[in-house]
PDB file of C-alpha atoms in Angstrom:
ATOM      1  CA  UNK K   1     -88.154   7.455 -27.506  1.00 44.00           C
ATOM      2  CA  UNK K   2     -90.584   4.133 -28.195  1.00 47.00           C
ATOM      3  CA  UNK K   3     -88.488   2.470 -25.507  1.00 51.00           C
ATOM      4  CA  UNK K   4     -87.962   4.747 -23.344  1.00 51.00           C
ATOM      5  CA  UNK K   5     -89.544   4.490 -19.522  1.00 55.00           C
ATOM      6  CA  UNK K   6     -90.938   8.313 -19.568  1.00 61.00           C
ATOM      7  CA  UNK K   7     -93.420   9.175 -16.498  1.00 61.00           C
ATOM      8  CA  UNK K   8     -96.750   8.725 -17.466  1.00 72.00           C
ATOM      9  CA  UNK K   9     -98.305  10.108 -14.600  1.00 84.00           C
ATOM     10  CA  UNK K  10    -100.316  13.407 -14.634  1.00 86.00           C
ATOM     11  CA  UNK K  11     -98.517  16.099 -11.918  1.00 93.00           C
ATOM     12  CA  UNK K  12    -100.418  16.808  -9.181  1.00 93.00           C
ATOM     13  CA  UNK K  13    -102.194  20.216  -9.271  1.00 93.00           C
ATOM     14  CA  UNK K  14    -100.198  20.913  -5.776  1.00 93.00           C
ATOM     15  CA  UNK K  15     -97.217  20.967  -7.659  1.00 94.00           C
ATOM     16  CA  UNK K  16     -97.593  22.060 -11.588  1.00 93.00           C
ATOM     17  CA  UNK K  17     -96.237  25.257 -12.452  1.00 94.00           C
ATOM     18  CA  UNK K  18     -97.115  28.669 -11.576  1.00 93.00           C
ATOM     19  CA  UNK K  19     -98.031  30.184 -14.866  1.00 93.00           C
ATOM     20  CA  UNK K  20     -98.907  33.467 -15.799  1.00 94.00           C
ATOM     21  CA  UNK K  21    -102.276  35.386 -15.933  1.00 93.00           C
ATOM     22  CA  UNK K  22    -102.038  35.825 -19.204  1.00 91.00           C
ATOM     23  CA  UNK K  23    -100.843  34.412 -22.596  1.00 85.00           C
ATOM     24  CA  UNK K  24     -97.040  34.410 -23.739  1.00 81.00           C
ATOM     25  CA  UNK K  25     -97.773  34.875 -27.460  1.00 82.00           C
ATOM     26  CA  UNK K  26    -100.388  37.499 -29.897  1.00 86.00           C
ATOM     27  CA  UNK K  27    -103.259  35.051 -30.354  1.00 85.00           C
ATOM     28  CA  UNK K  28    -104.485  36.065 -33.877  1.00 92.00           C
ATOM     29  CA  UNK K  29    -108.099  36.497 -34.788  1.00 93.00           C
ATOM     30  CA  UNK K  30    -107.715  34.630 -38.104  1.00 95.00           C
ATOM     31  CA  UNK K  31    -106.095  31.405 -39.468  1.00 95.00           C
ATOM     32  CA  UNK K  32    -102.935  31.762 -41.958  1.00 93.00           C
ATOM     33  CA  UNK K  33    -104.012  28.737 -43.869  1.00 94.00           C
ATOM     34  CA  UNK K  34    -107.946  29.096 -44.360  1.00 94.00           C
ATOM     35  CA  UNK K  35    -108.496  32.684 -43.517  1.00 96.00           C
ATOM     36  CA  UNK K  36    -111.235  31.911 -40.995  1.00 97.00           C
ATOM     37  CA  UNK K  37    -111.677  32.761 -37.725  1.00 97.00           C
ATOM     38  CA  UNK K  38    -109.913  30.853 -35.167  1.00 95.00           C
ATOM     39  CA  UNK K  39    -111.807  31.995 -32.148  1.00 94.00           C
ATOM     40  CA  UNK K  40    -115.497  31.763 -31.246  1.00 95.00           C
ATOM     41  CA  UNK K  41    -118.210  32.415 -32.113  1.00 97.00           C
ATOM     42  CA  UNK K  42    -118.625  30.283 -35.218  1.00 98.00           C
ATOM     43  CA  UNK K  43    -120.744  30.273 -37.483  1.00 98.00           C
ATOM     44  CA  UNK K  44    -123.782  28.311 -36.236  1.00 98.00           C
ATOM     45  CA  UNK K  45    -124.351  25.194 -38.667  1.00 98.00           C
ATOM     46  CA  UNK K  46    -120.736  24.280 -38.189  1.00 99.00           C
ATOM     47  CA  UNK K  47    -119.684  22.556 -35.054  1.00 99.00           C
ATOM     48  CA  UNK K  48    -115.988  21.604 -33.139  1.00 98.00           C
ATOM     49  CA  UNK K  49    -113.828  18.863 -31.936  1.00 98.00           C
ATOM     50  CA  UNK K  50    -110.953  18.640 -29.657  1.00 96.00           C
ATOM     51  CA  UNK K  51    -108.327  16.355 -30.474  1.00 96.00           C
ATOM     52  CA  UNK K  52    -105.291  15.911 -28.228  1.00 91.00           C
ATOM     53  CA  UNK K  53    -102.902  14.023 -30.401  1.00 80.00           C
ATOM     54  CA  UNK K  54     -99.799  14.860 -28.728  1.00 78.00           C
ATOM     55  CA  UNK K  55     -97.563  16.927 -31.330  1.00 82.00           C
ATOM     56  CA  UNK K  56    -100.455  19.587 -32.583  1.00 86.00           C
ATOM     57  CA  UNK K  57     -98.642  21.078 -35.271  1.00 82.00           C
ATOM     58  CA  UNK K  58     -98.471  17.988 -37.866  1.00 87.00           C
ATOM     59  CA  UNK K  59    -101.754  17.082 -36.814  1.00 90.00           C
ATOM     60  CA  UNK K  60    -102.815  20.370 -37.914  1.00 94.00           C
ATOM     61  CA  UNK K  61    -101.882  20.234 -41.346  1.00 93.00           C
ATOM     62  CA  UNK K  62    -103.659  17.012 -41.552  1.00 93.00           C
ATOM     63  CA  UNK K  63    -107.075  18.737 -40.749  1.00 96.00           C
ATOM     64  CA  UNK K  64    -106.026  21.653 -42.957  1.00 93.00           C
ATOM     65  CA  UNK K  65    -106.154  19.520 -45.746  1.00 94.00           C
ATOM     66  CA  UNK K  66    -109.018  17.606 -44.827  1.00 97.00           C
ATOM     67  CA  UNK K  67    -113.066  19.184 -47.136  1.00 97.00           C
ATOM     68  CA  UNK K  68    -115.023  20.251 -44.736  1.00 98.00           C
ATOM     69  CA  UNK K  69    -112.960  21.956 -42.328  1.00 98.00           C
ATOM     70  CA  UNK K  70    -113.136  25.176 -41.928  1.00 98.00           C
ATOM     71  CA  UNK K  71    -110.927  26.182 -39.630  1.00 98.00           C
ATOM     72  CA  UNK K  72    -108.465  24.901 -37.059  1.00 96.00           C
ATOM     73  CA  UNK K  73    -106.090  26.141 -33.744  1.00 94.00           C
ATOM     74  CA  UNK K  74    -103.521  24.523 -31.872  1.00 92.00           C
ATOM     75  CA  UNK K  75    -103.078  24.930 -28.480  1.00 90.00           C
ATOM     76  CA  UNK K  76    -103.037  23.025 -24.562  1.00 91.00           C
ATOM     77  CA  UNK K  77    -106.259  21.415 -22.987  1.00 92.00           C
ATOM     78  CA  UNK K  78    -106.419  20.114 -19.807  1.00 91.00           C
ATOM     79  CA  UNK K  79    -103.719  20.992 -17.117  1.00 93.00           C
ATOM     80  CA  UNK K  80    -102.908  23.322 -14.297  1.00 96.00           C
ATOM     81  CA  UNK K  81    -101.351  25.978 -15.137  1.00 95.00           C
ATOM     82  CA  UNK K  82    -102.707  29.350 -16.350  1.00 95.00           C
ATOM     83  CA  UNK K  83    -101.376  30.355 -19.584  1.00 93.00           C
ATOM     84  CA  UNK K  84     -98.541  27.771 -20.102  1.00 94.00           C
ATOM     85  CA  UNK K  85     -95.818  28.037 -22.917  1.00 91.00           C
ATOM     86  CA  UNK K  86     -94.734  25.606 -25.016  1.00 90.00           C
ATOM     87  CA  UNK K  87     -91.022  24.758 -23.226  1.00 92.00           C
ATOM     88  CA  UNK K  88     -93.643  24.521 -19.541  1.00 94.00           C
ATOM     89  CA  UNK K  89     -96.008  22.175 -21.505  1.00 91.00           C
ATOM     90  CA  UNK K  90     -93.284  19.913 -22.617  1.00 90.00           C
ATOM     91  CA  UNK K  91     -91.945  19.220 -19.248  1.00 92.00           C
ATOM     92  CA  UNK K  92     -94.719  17.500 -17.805  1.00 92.00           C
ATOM     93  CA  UNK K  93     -95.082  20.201 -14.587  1.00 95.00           C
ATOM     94  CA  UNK K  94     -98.502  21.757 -15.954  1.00 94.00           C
ATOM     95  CA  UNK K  95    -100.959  18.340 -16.744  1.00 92.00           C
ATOM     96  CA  UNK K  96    -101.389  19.839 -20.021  1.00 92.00           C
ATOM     97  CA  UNK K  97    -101.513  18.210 -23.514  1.00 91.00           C
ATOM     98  CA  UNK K  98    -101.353  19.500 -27.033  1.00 92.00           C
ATOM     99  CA  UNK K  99    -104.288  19.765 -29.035  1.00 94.00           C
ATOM    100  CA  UNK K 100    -105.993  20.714 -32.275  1.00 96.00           C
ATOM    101  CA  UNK K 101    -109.082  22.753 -32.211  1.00 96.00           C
ATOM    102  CA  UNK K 102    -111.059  21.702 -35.725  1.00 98.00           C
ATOM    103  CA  UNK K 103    -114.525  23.728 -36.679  1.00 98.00           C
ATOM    104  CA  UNK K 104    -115.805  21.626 -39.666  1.00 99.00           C
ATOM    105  CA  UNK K 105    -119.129  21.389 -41.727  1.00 99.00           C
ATOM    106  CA  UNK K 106    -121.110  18.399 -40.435  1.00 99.00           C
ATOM    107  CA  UNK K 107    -122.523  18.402 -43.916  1.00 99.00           C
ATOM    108  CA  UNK K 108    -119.400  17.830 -45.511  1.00 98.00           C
ATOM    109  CA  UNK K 109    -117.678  15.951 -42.924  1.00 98.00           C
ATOM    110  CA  UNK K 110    -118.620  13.605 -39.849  1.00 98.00           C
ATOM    111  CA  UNK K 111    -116.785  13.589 -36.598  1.00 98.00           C
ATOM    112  CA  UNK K 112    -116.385  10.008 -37.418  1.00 98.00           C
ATOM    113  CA  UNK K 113    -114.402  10.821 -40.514  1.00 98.00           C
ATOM    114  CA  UNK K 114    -112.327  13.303 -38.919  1.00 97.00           C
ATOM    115  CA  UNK K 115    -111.368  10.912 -36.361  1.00 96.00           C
ATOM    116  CA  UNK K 116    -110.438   8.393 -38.831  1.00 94.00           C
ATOM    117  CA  UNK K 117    -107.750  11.249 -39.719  1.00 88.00           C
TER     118      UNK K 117
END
């Protein structure tokens, strides 16, 4: 796709998808890879990021392997639609983009750093 002509323009809130009121999927309370909790509330010396980075799960493992982080979640940011799935996301009809949720030890790691990534 680097040549192709795809729309880059955000759908208008008038016409993104309906949704659902609720989520599609079990959100777990705990990461598979660290252990730690995925969902607030942290712990309080450690802070978060959002990165939207288009495909979440690669950028994921990045941050997974990355000292200082302590946890991390992928989901959508941004967007219309309550509760989109993954197939709605990648059509472009809910203004939604992938992201990566990162909780990290500022002591270990700096925001600059992890944007580096």
């Amino acid at each position: 796709m680097l040549f192709s002509r795809a729309n880059t323009e955000l759908v208008p809130p008038d016409r993104a998808l309906g949704g659902r009121a609720d989520y599609t999927f079990a959100v777990p309370d705990v990461s598979a890879v660290s252990g730690n909790p995925i969902k607030p509330p942290f712990p309080a010396e450690l802070q978060t990021a959002l990165f939207g980075l288009g495909c979440f799960w690669g950028a994921e493992e990045i941050f997974w392997q990355t000292p200082g982080v302590w946890t991390t979640a992928v989901g959508y940011t941004g967007g219309y639609t309550p509760h989109p799935n993954y197939e709605e996301v990648c059509s472009g009809q809910t203004g939604h983009t992938e992201a990566v949720l990162v909780v990290y030890d500022p002591d270990q790691v700096s925001y600059e750093q992890l944007v580096a990534v």
